[in-house]
Amino acid sequence: MKHGRHPLAVLLAAAALIGITSLFGNDYYLRIVFMMCVYYLCAAGMNVLVGYAGQKSLGQAGLFAAGAYAVALLTTRTEMNPWLALVAAAAISGVCGVLIALPSLRVKGPYLAMVTLAFGIVVEKLVGEWTDVFGGAQGIYGIKALTWNGQPLTSEQWVWLGIALCAVTHLLLRNLVQGRFGRALLSLQADEIASASVGVRVYRAKVIAFVVAAVTCGIAGALVAQQNQYINSDFITFHLSIFILLLVLFGGAGSMYGPLVGTVILTVVDAALARWPSAQHFLYGFLLLFALYVMPGGVVGLFSKWFRRSGDAPEAPGAATGSTRIGPGGSGELLVVQGVTKNFGGVKPAQDVSFRLQRGHIHALIGPNGAGKSTMINMLTGLIDPTEGSIRFLDQEVSGRAVHSICCMGMGRTFQNLRLFTDLSVLDNVMLGRHSRMTNGFFASLVSLPSARKQEAATRARALQLLELVGLLHLAHQPAGSLPYGLQRRVELARALATEPQLLLLDEPAAGLNPQETTELGQLLIRIGKCGVTILMVEHHMDLVMSVSDHVIVLDYGIKIAEGRPAEVQANPRVVEAYLGVDEPEALLTEPEGQPC
């Protein structure tokens, strides 16, 4: 019942708008409303790309052109039905979105914005100068308009179609960003490394964001071309790309209603200043800077605190009932590291290191600073590829695999320096850990199929279980970045557990914790071990290591110098030497005679 409230509200709002516009009777006002719908389609998709995925794009005019010229060429040079041509234009724009997304595999930030800007400029020059195909400034005439009952749509009907498309677009994108894929996109914006570590396929998520923005912008361009029955190069300018970006930033990037607010305000301003193009350009530049530096949350962000709920009630423990079994437990070898070496030029943080991890044990990887411990953890999880050697997990070679792939195999981790998604809630952070364990695909999420809703409910319940396990259930709806450092460590631990790991790698989990928090962490690790999870932790707190570990491995300058039970390692002379050094006078006494001091 709750699930259907928002679609019903959107349907009623769309019906009300259609009823109001039917009373206008003035083509000028109808044209303004139609352009609002067009710009909203552009801004809604752009919001997914910029506001959620954090990918900066200045090439939306090129995607607008892809949709407009696709429908123009298909309807003027073939006998294709104009409705089918609209669908084809959306598909062609999506392909162009994939092409723009490819550079995002290698560049990001301002460099990505420059690449997309180059795409927009290339398209602008292409349609302006390749006159044999695109008509240049003269353009393409005779584009077939959409029809109803064999007649071209009237001005009113174009507006009604625009409103209907906007309502459908809003509902579909809301389904997408409020579930599995929305969390994945937000994680990209925060930290791509942490995102991959919880199983998000980073490049695939970027491509999805670019394609969504491309399809909506392409549909908008096609609608303009079909309504005008004419398109030329004057429609495709860099000014259009800036305007679309401004719609999102001014309204409020990352908010479902930001693009709507920005579209309504700026379309009215655009119409009011249509007689003074130079004033338009100046105002858009000013508003863009204003939105970036003075109002980063946009209009919606400025007023959101007035409408924000006082806070979600803490989840009842009963909501998280059920087994907290995580890993399969059992016995035998889980991970085998054989002869692993890593070279960074002349530096070797790992030199022919070999060890084996047994299921159901808590292992510790210790050593002085610079011993190569974190490098080893990064090699195990795919962040760094070893120069030589083999890493086998569950009898499969993992060297060279992508980070998200290793996570999906059953290897979770935390980081030496916290990598939380600080702007997301504690609950959303932990639910992100379940990303790779959810099976609902893009289209199931887009249309909110029952299977997708069931997956979302199961993920939420599991996340609450894990928050109860680490003692953070009462803080589920707090922003993760607002918690004290020690609690943030627990959030990251819960997020790693949400990946359902068989092997959990902890990189200095007690760093920055006070003695009481360290003791509580040790007790928590023992509870996690009883849940069927094998643990390998890098740690400097020897009291913690000796109290919870079953097996200890010692590295020194990238070389394994000892391993065994905690008591055996603690008494090993080479370990004592690595930590405490050798007494210099004693060392001098052992120098052979005749050797210089």
Coordinates of C-alpha atoms in Angstrom, one line a residue:
M1 CA 0.0 0.0 0.0
K2 CA 2.8 2.4 0.9
H3 CA 4.6 1.5 -2.3
G4 CA 1.7 2.7 -4.4
R5 CA 1.3 6.1 -2.7
H6 CA 3.9 8.0 -4.7
P7 CA 2.9 6.7 -8.1
L8 CA -0.7 7.6 -7.3
A9 CA 0.4 11.1 -6.2
V10 CA 2.4 11.6 -9.4
L11 CA -0.5 10.4 -11.5
L12 CA -2.9 12.8 -9.9
A13 CA -0.4 15.7 -10.3
A14 CA 0.0 14.9 -14.0
A15 CA -3.7 14.7 -14.5
A16 CA -4.2 18.1 -12.8
L17 CA -1.5 19.7 -14.9
I18 CA -3.1 18.3 -18.1
G19 CA -6.4 19.7 -16.9
I20 CA -5.0 23.1 -16.3
T21 CA -3.1 23.3 -19.6
S22 CA -6.2 22.4 -21.5
L23 CA -7.7 25.7 -20.3
F24 CA -4.8 27.8 -21.7
G25 CA -5.8 28.1 -25.3
N26 CA -2.7 30.2 -25.9
D27 CA 0.0 28.6 -28.1
Y28 CA 2.7 30.7 -26.5
Y29 CA 2.0 29.5 -23.0
L30 CA 1.6 26.0 -24.3
R31 CA 5.0 26.2 -25.9
I32 CA 6.6 27.3 -22.6
V33 CA 5.0 24.3 -20.8
F34 CA 6.1 22.0 -23.6
M35 CA 9.7 23.3 -23.3
M36 CA 9.5 22.8 -19.5
C37 CA 8.8 19.1 -20.2
V38 CA 11.6 18.9 -22.7
Y39 CA 14.1 20.5 -20.3
Y40 CA 12.9 18.3 -17.5
L41 CA 13.6 15.2 -19.5
C42 CA 17.2 16.4 -20.1
A43 CA 17.7 17.5 -16.4
A44 CA 16.2 14.3 -14.9
G45 CA 18.7 12.1 -16.7
M46 CA 21.5 14.5 -16.1
N47 CA 20.7 14.4 -12.4
V48 CA 21.4 10.7 -12.4
L49 CA 24.8 11.3 -14.0
V50 CA 25.9 14.4 -12.1
G51 CA 23.9 14.3 -8.9
Y52 CA 24.2 10.6 -8.1
A53 CA 27.2 9.2 -10.0
G54 CA 29.2 12.4 -9.7
Q55 CA 30.3 12.3 -13.3
K56 CA 30.7 15.8 -14.8
S57 CA 29.5 16.1 -18.4
L58 CA 29.4 19.1 -20.7
G59 CA 28.3 17.2 -23.8
Q60 CA 24.5 17.0 -23.4
A61 CA 24.0 19.2 -26.5
G62 CA 25.6 16.4 -28.5
L63 CA 23.2 13.8 -27.1
F64 CA 20.2 16.2 -27.7
A65 CA 21.4 16.4 -31.3
A66 CA 21.7 12.6 -31.5
G67 CA 18.0 12.2 -30.7
A68 CA 16.9 15.1 -32.9
Y69 CA 18.8 14.2 -36.0
A70 CA 18.1 10.5 -35.6
V71 CA 14.4 11.1 -35.7
A72 CA 14.8 13.7 -38.5
L73 CA 16.8 11.3 -40.8
L74 CA 14.6 8.3 -40.0
T75 CA 11.3 10.0 -40.8
T76 CA 12.5 12.0 -43.8
R77 CA 14.6 9.4 -45.6
T78 CA 12.6 6.3 -44.7
E79 CA 8.9 5.4 -44.2
M80 CA 9.4 4.7 -40.6
N81 CA 6.4 5.4 -38.3
P82 CA 7.2 8.6 -36.2
W83 CA 6.5 6.8 -33.0
L84 CA 8.9 4.0 -33.8
A85 CA 11.4 6.7 -34.9
L86 CA 11.1 8.3 -31.4
V87 CA 12.0 4.9 -29.8
A88 CA 14.9 4.4 -32.3
A89 CA 16.2 7.9 -31.5
A90 CA 16.3 7.0 -27.8
A91 CA 18.2 3.9 -28.6
I92 CA 20.7 5.7 -30.8
S93 CA 21.2 8.3 -28.1
G94 CA 21.9 5.5 -25.6
V95 CA 24.6 4.1 -27.9
C96 CA 26.2 7.6 -28.0
G97 CA 26.0 7.6 -24.2
V98 CA 28.1 4.4 -24.2
L99 CA 30.7 6.1 -26.4
I100 CA 30.9 9.1 -24.1
A101 CA 31.2 6.8 -21.1
L102 CA 34.3 5.0 -22.5
P103 CA 36.7 7.8 -21.6
S104 CA 35.4 7.6 -18.0
L105 CA 37.3 4.4 -17.7
R106 CA 40.5 6.4 -17.7
V107 CA 39.8 9.9 -16.7
K108 CA 37.6 11.6 -14.1
G109 CA 36.8 15.0 -12.7
P110 CA 37.6 18.0 -14.8
Y111 CA 39.4 15.8 -17.4
L112 CA 36.1 13.9 -18.0
A113 CA 34.2 17.2 -18.3
M114 CA 36.7 18.2 -21.0
V115 CA 36.3 15.0 -22.9
T116 CA 32.5 15.3 -22.9
L117 CA 32.8 19.0 -23.9
A118 CA 34.9 17.8 -26.8
F119 CA 32.2 15.4 -27.8
G120 CA 29.6 18.2 -27.8
I121 CA 31.8 20.5 -29.9
V122 CA 32.5 17.7 -32.4
V123 CA 28.8 17.0 -32.8
E124 CA 28.1 20.8 -33.1
K125 CA 30.6 21.1 -35.9
L126 CA 29.4 17.9 -37.5
V127 CA 25.8 19.0 -37.9
G128 CA 26.8 22.5 -38.9
E129 CA 29.3 21.6 -41.6
W130 CA 28.3 18.2 -43.0
T131 CA 25.5 19.7 -45.0
D132 CA 24.9 16.7 -47.3
V133 CA 23.6 14.7 -44.3
F134 CA 22.5 17.2 -41.6
G135 CA 21.7 20.2 -43.7
G136 CA 23.9 22.6 -41.7
A137 CA 22.3 26.0 -41.0
Q138 CA 19.5 25.3 -43.5
G139 CA 18.6 22.2 -41.5
I140 CA 16.2 19.3 -42.3
Y141 CA 12.6 20.0 -43.1
G142 CA 9.5 17.8 -43.3
I143 CA 10.2 15.8 -40.2
K144 CA 7.1 13.6 -39.5
A145 CA 5.3 14.7 -36.4
L146 CA 3.7 12.3 -34.0
T147 CA 0.1 11.5 -34.8
W148 CA -3.0 10.4 -33.0
N149 CA -5.9 8.8 -35.0
G150 CA -4.0 9.7 -38.2
Q151 CA -3.7 13.4 -37.3
P152 CA -0.6 15.3 -36.1
L153 CA -0.7 16.2 -32.5
T154 CA -2.1 19.6 -31.6
S155 CA -0.2 22.0 -29.3
E156 CA -2.3 20.8 -26.4
Q157 CA -1.7 17.2 -27.2
W158 CA 2.1 17.8 -27.4
V159 CA 2.0 19.3 -23.9
W160 CA -0.1 16.3 -22.6
L161 CA 2.4 13.9 -24.1
G162 CA 5.3 15.9 -22.5
I163 CA 3.7 15.8 -19.1
A164 CA 3.0 12.1 -19.4
L165 CA 6.6 11.4 -20.4
C166 CA 7.9 13.5 -17.5
A167 CA 5.7 11.6 -15.0
V168 CA 6.9 8.2 -16.3
T169 CA 10.5 9.3 -16.4
H170 CA 10.3 10.6 -12.8
L171 CA 8.7 7.3 -11.6
L172 CA 11.2 5.1 -13.4
L173 CA 14.3 7.1 -12.2
R174 CA 12.9 7.2 -8.7
N175 CA 12.7 3.4 -8.7
L176 CA 16.3 3.2 -10.0
V177 CA 18.0 5.6 -7.6
Q178 CA 16.2 4.6 -4.4
G179 CA 17.3 1.0 -4.7
R180 CA 20.4 -1.0 -5.4
F181 CA 21.6 1.0 -8.4
G182 CA 21.1 4.3 -6.7
R183 CA 23.2 3.3 -3.8
A184 CA 25.9 2.1 -6.2
L185 CA 25.9 5.4 -8.1
L186 CA 26.2 7.4 -4.8
S187 CA 29.1 5.2 -3.8
L188 CA 31.0 6.1 -7.0
Q189 CA 30.7 9.8 -6.2
A190 CA 32.1 9.2 -2.7
D191 CA 34.9 6.7 -3.2
E192 CA 35.4 4.4 -6.2
I193 CA 37.9 2.1 -4.4
A194 CA 35.6 1.5 -1.5
S195 CA 32.7 1.0 -4.0
A196 CA 34.6 -1.7 -5.8
S197 CA 35.6 -3.3 -2.5
V198 CA 31.9 -4.0 -1.7
G199 CA 31.2 -5.6 -5.1
V200 CA 30.1 -2.6 -7.2
R201 CA 31.2 -2.9 -10.8
V202 CA 32.4 0.7 -11.1
Y203 CA 32.8 1.0 -14.8
R204 CA 29.4 -0.7 -15.5
A205 CA 27.7 1.7 -13.1
K206 CA 29.3 4.7 -14.8
V207 CA 28.1 3.5 -18.2
I208 CA 24.6 3.0 -16.8
A209 CA 24.6 6.6 -15.6
F210 CA 25.8 8.0 -18.9
V211 CA 23.2 5.9 -20.9
V212 CA 20.3 7.1 -18.7
A213 CA 21.4 10.7 -19.2
A214 CA 21.8 10.1 -22.9
V215 CA 18.4 8.4 -23.5
T216 CA 16.4 11.1 -21.7
C217 CA 18.3 13.8 -23.5
G218 CA 17.9 12.1 -26.8
I219 CA 14.1 11.7 -26.3
A220 CA 13.9 15.4 -25.5
G221 CA 15.8 16.3 -28.7
A222 CA 13.5 14.0 -30.8
L223 CA 10.4 15.6 -29.3
V224 CA 11.6 19.1 -30.3
A225 CA 12.5 18.0 -33.8
Q226 CA 9.1 16.3 -34.3
Q227 CA 7.1 19.1 -32.8
N228 CA 8.8 21.7 -35.0
Q229 CA 9.0 19.3 -37.9
Y230 CA 12.4 21.0 -38.5
I231 CA 15.8 20.9 -37.0
N232 CA 19.1 22.8 -37.8
S233 CA 22.5 23.5 -36.3
D234 CA 21.2 26.5 -34.4
F235 CA 19.5 24.2 -31.9
I236 CA 22.8 22.5 -31.0
T237 CA 25.1 24.8 -29.1
F238 CA 27.4 24.8 -26.1
H239 CA 24.9 27.1 -24.5
L240 CA 22.4 24.2 -24.4
S241 CA 24.9 22.0 -22.5
I242 CA 25.5 24.7 -19.9
F243 CA 21.8 25.3 -19.6
I244 CA 21.0 21.6 -18.9
L245 CA 23.8 21.4 -16.3
L246 CA 22.5 24.6 -14.7
L247 CA 19.0 23.1 -14.5
V248 CA 20.4 20.3 -12.3
L249 CA 22.8 22.4 -10.2
F250 CA 20.5 25.3 -9.6
G251 CA 17.5 23.1 -8.7
G252 CA 19.6 20.7 -6.5
A253 CA 21.8 17.9 -7.8
G254 CA 21.1 14.5 -6.1
S255 CA 17.5 15.4 -5.3
M256 CA 14.6 13.8 -7.2
Y257 CA 12.8 17.2 -7.2
G258 CA 15.8 19.4 -7.9
P259 CA 15.6 19.0 -11.7
L260 CA 11.9 19.9 -11.6
V261 CA 12.4 23.0 -9.5
G262 CA 15.3 24.1 -11.7
T263 CA 13.4 23.5 -14.9
V264 CA 10.3 25.5 -13.9
I265 CA 12.3 28.5 -12.6
L266 CA 14.9 28.7 -15.4
T267 CA 12.5 28.0 -18.2
V268 CA 10.3 30.9 -17.1
V269 CA 13.5 33.1 -16.8
D270 CA 14.6 31.9 -20.3
A271 CA 11.3 32.8 -21.8
A272 CA 11.3 36.2 -20.1
L273 CA 14.8 37.0 -21.4
A274 CA 14.3 35.6 -24.9
R275 CA 14.6 39.1 -26.4
W276 CA 18.0 39.7 -24.9
P277 CA 20.3 36.7 -25.7
S278 CA 23.4 38.4 -24.3
A279 CA 21.6 38.9 -21.0
Q280 CA 20.6 35.2 -21.0
H281 CA 24.2 34.1 -21.3
F282 CA 25.4 36.4 -18.6
L283 CA 22.6 35.3 -16.2
Y284 CA 23.3 31.6 -16.8
G285 CA 27.0 32.0 -16.1
F286 CA 26.2 34.0 -13.0
L287 CA 23.6 31.5 -11.7
L288 CA 26.0 28.6 -12.5
L289 CA 28.8 30.2 -10.3
F290 CA 26.2 31.1 -7.7
A291 CA 24.9 27.5 -7.5
L292 CA 28.4 26.1 -7.3
Y293 CA 29.8 28.3 -4.6
V294 CA 26.9 29.8 -2.6
M295 CA 24.1 27.3 -3.0
P296 CA 25.8 23.9 -3.6
G297 CA 22.6 22.1 -2.6
G298 CA 20.6 24.1 -5.1
V299 CA 17.1 25.5 -4.3
V300 CA 15.9 22.2 -3.0
G301 CA 18.9 21.9 -0.7
L302 CA 18.3 25.4 0.6
F303 CA 14.8 24.7 1.7
S304 CA 15.1 20.9 2.5
K305 CA 15.8 21.5 6.1
W306 CA 12.3 23.0 6.5
F307 CA 10.7 19.8 5.2
R308 CA 13.2 17.3 6.6
R309 CA 11.7 14.8 9.0
S310 CA 12.8 15.2 12.6
G311 CA 14.5 11.8 12.2
D312 CA 13.6 8.2 11.6
A313 CA 12.7 6.2 14.7
P314 CA 15.3 3.7 15.7
E315 CA 14.8 0.3 14.2
A316 CA 13.3 -2.1 16.7
P317 CA 15.6 -5.1 17.4
G318 CA 12.8 -7.4 16.4
A319 CA 13.2 -6.1 12.8
A320 CA 16.6 -7.7 12.7
T321 CA 15.7 -11.1 14.0
G322 CA 17.1 -14.2 12.5
S323 CA 20.4 -16.1 12.2
T324 CA 23.6 -14.0 12.1
R325 CA 25.5 -16.8 10.3
I326 CA 27.7 -15.2 7.7
G327 CA 30.3 -17.6 6.4
P328 CA 30.1 -21.4 5.9
G329 CA 32.7 -22.2 8.6
G330 CA 34.2 -25.6 8.3
S331 CA 37.9 -26.6 8.1
G332 CA 40.7 -26.9 5.6
E333 CA 42.7 -24.3 3.6
L334 CA 40.9 -21.2 2.5
L335 CA 43.7 -19.1 1.1
V336 CA 47.1 -20.1 -0.2
V337 CA 49.8 -17.4 -0.9
Q338 CA 52.8 -18.9 -2.7
G339 CA 56.0 -17.0 -3.5
V340 CA 54.4 -13.6 -3.8
T341 CA 56.7 -10.7 -4.7
K342 CA 55.9 -7.1 -5.4
N343 CA 58.2 -4.5 -6.9
F344 CA 57.7 -0.8 -7.0
G345 CA 60.8 0.1 -9.0
G346 CA 63.6 -0.6 -6.6
V347 CA 61.3 -1.0 -3.5
K348 CA 60.1 -4.5 -2.7
P349 CA 57.3 -4.4 0.0
A350 CA 56.8 -8.2 -0.6
Q351 CA 59.6 -10.7 -1.3
D352 CA 58.8 -14.3 -1.9
V353 CA 56.1 -14.4 0.8
S354 CA 54.2 -17.6 1.3
F355 CA 51.5 -18.6 3.9
R356 CA 48.3 -20.5 4.2
L357 CA 45.1 -19.5 6.0
Q358 CA 42.8 -22.1 7.6
R359 CA 39.0 -21.9 7.7
G360 CA 37.5 -20.8 11.0
H361 CA 40.7 -19.3 12.4
I362 CA 41.6 -15.7 13.3
H363 CA 44.9 -14.9 11.7
A364 CA 47.1 -11.9 12.3
L365 CA 49.6 -10.3 10.0
I366 CA 52.0 -8.2 12.0
G367 CA 55.3 -6.5 11.6
P368 CA 57.0 -3.1 12.1
N369 CA 56.0 0.0 10.0
G370 CA 56.9 -0.4 6.4
A371 CA 57.0 -4.2 6.6
G372 CA 54.6 -4.6 3.6
K373 CA 51.4 -5.6 5.5
S374 CA 49.0 -3.3 3.8
T375 CA 50.5 -4.0 0.5
M376 CA 49.8 -7.7 1.1
I377 CA 46.2 -7.0 1.9
N378 CA 45.9 -4.9 -1.2
M379 CA 47.3 -7.7 -3.3
L380 CA 44.9 -10.2 -1.8
T381 CA 41.9 -8.0 -2.6
G382 CA 43.0 -7.0 -6.2
L383 CA 43.9 -3.4 -5.6
I384 CA 47.5 -4.2 -6.5
D385 CA 48.7 -7.1 -8.8
P386 CA 51.7 -9.1 -7.5
T387 CA 54.8 -9.0 -9.7
E388 CA 55.4 -12.7 -9.1
G389 CA 53.7 -15.5 -7.3
S390 CA 50.3 -17.0 -6.8
I391 CA 47.3 -16.2 -4.7
R392 CA 44.7 -18.9 -4.6
F393 CA 41.3 -18.4 -2.8
L394 CA 38.8 -21.2 -2.7
D395 CA 41.2 -23.1 -5.1
Q396 CA 40.9 -20.3 -7.7
E397 CA 43.7 -18.0 -8.8
V398 CA 42.7 -14.4 -7.9
S399 CA 45.8 -12.5 -9.1
G400 CA 44.7 -10.2 -11.9
R401 CA 41.0 -10.3 -11.1
A402 CA 39.0 -7.1 -10.6
V403 CA 38.4 -5.9 -7.1
H404 CA 34.6 -6.4 -7.4
S405 CA 35.1 -9.9 -8.7
I406 CA 37.2 -10.9 -5.7
C407 CA 34.6 -9.5 -3.4
C408 CA 31.9 -11.5 -5.1
M409 CA 34.0 -14.7 -4.5
G410 CA 33.7 -14.1 -0.8
M411 CA 36.6 -11.8 0.3
G412 CA 35.6 -8.7 2.3
R413 CA 37.8 -6.0 3.7
T414 CA 38.2 -2.8 5.7
F415 CA 40.8 -0.1 5.1
Q416 CA 43.6 1.3 7.2
N417 CA 42.3 4.8 6.5
L418 CA 38.5 4.8 6.8
R419 CA 36.7 4.7 3.5
L420 CA 33.1 5.2 4.5
F421 CA 30.4 6.8 2.3
T422 CA 30.1 9.6 4.8
D423 CA 27.1 11.4 3.4
L424 CA 25.0 8.2 3.3
S425 CA 23.3 6.8 6.4
V426 CA 24.8 4.0 8.4
L427 CA 22.1 1.7 7.1
D428 CA 22.8 2.6 3.5
N429 CA 26.5 2.0 4.0
V430 CA 25.8 -1.5 5.2
M431 CA 23.2 -2.2 2.5
L432 CA 25.8 -1.2 -0.1
G433 CA 27.8 -4.1 1.2
R434 CA 25.0 -6.4 0.0
H435 CA 25.2 -5.0 -3.6
S436 CA 26.9 -8.0 -5.1
R437 CA 24.6 -10.4 -3.3
M438 CA 21.5 -8.8 -4.8
T439 CA 20.3 -10.4 -8.0
N440 CA 17.8 -7.8 -9.3
G441 CA 19.0 -6.4 -12.5
F442 CA 18.8 -2.9 -14.1
F443 CA 15.3 -3.3 -15.7
A444 CA 13.8 -5.1 -12.7
S445 CA 14.9 -2.2 -10.6
L446 CA 13.8 0.4 -13.1
V447 CA 10.2 -0.8 -13.2
S448 CA 10.2 -1.9 -9.5
L449 CA 9.2 -5.5 -10.2
P450 CA 8.1 -7.5 -7.1
S451 CA 11.3 -9.4 -7.2
A452 CA 13.3 -6.2 -6.9
R453 CA 11.2 -5.0 -4.0
K454 CA 11.6 -8.4 -2.3
Q455 CA 15.4 -8.2 -2.8
E456 CA 15.4 -4.7 -1.3
A457 CA 13.5 -5.8 1.8
A458 CA 15.7 -8.8 2.3
T459 CA 18.8 -6.6 2.0
R460 CA 17.5 -4.1 4.5
A461 CA 16.6 -6.9 7.0
R462 CA 20.1 -8.4 6.7
A463 CA 21.8 -5.0 7.1
L464 CA 19.8 -4.5 10.3
Q465 CA 20.9 -7.9 11.6
L466 CA 24.6 -6.9 11.1
L467 CA 24.1 -3.5 12.7
E468 CA 22.6 -5.3 15.7
L469 CA 25.7 -7.6 15.7
V470 CA 28.1 -4.6 15.9
G471 CA 25.9 -2.7 18.3
L472 CA 24.9 0.1 16.0
L473 CA 21.2 -0.7 15.4
H474 CA 20.1 2.5 17.2
L475 CA 22.2 4.6 14.8
A476 CA 21.0 3.1 11.6
H477 CA 19.6 6.3 10.1
Q478 CA 22.4 8.7 11.2
P479 CA 24.8 9.9 8.5
A480 CA 27.9 7.7 8.8
G481 CA 30.3 10.7 8.7
S482 CA 28.6 12.2 11.8
L483 CA 29.6 9.3 14.1
P484 CA 32.6 9.2 16.4
Y485 CA 35.7 7.6 14.9
G486 CA 35.4 4.4 16.9
L487 CA 31.8 3.9 15.7
Q488 CA 32.7 4.7 12.1
R489 CA 35.2 1.8 12.4
R490 CA 32.3 -0.5 13.3
V491 CA 30.2 0.8 10.4
E492 CA 33.0 -0.1 8.0
L493 CA 33.2 -3.5 9.7
A494 CA 29.5 -4.1 9.3
R495 CA 29.6 -3.1 5.7
A496 CA 32.4 -5.6 5.1
L497 CA 30.4 -8.3 6.8
A498 CA 27.4 -7.4 4.5
T499 CA 29.4 -8.7 1.5
E500 CA 28.9 -12.2 3.1
P501 CA 32.6 -12.9 3.2
Q502 CA 34.2 -16.3 3.8
L503 CA 37.5 -14.4 4.5
L504 CA 37.4 -11.0 6.2
L505 CA 40.5 -8.8 5.8
L506 CA 40.9 -6.1 8.5
D507 CA 43.6 -3.5 7.9
E508 CA 44.4 -2.1 11.3
P509 CA 40.9 -2.2 12.7
A510 CA 42.0 -0.9 16.1
A511 CA 43.8 2.2 14.7
G512 CA 42.7 5.3 16.6
L513 CA 40.6 3.4 19.2
N514 CA 41.0 3.8 22.9
P515 CA 41.8 0.9 25.2
Q516 CA 38.2 0.2 26.0
E517 CA 37.1 0.3 22.4
T518 CA 40.0 -2.0 21.5
T519 CA 38.9 -4.5 24.1
E520 CA 35.3 -4.4 22.8
L521 CA 36.7 -4.8 19.2
G522 CA 38.5 -8.0 20.3
Q523 CA 35.3 -9.4 21.8
L524 CA 33.4 -8.5 18.6
L525 CA 36.0 -10.2 16.4
I526 CA 35.6 -13.4 18.4
R527 CA 31.8 -13.2 17.9
I528 CA 32.3 -12.7 14.2
G529 CA 34.6 -15.7 14.0
K530 CA 31.8 -17.8 15.6
C531 CA 29.5 -16.7 12.7
G532 CA 31.6 -18.7 10.3
V533 CA 34.0 -16.0 9.1
T534 CA 37.7 -16.6 8.8
I535 CA 39.6 -13.4 9.7
L536 CA 43.0 -12.0 8.7
M537 CA 43.9 -8.8 10.4
V538 CA 46.8 -6.4 10.1
E539 CA 47.3 -4.9 13.5
H540 CA 49.9 -3.1 15.7
H541 CA 48.1 -3.6 19.0
M542 CA 49.9 -6.6 20.3
D543 CA 47.5 -7.1 23.2
L544 CA 44.7 -7.5 20.8
V545 CA 46.7 -9.8 18.5
M546 CA 47.7 -12.1 21.3
S547 CA 44.3 -12.3 22.9
V548 CA 42.2 -13.2 19.8
S549 CA 44.5 -14.7 17.2
D550 CA 44.9 -18.4 16.5
H551 CA 47.8 -17.9 14.1
V552 CA 50.2 -15.1 13.5
I553 CA 52.3 -14.2 10.5
V554 CA 55.2 -11.8 10.8
L555 CA 56.7 -9.6 8.0
D556 CA 59.8 -7.5 8.1
Y557 CA 60.8 -5.4 5.1
G558 CA 58.6 -7.5 2.9
I559 CA 60.1 -10.8 4.1
K560 CA 58.2 -13.4 6.2
I561 CA 60.4 -14.0 9.2
A562 CA 58.1 -16.1 11.4
E563 CA 54.6 -17.7 11.7
G564 CA 52.9 -19.9 14.2
R565 CA 50.8 -19.6 17.4
P566 CA 50.9 -16.3 19.2
A567 CA 53.0 -17.5 22.1
E568 CA 55.6 -19.1 19.7
V569 CA 55.8 -15.9 17.6
Q570 CA 56.1 -13.7 20.7
A571 CA 59.2 -15.7 21.8
N572 CA 60.8 -15.9 18.4
P573 CA 64.2 -14.0 18.5
R574 CA 63.9 -12.7 14.9
V575 CA 60.5 -11.2 15.8
V576 CA 61.9 -9.6 18.9
E577 CA 64.8 -8.2 16.9
A578 CA 62.5 -6.9 14.2
Y579 CA 60.4 -5.0 16.7
L580 CA 63.1 -4.0 19.3
G581 CA 66.3 -4.0 17.2
V582 CA 69.7 -5.5 18.2
D583 CA 71.6 -3.9 21.0
E584 CA 74.5 -2.1 19.3
P585 CA 77.3 -2.9 21.8
E586 CA 76.4 -6.5 21.7
A587 CA 76.5 -6.5 18.0
L588 CA 79.9 -4.9 18.0
L589 CA 81.2 -7.7 20.2
T590 CA 80.2 -10.2 17.7
E591 CA 82.1 -8.5 14.8
P592 CA 84.9 -10.8 13.5
E593 CA 88.4 -9.7 14.4
G594 CA 90.1 -7.5 11.8
Q595 CA 86.8 -6.1 10.5
P596 CA 86.4 -2.4 10.6
C597 CA 83.8 -1.0 13.0

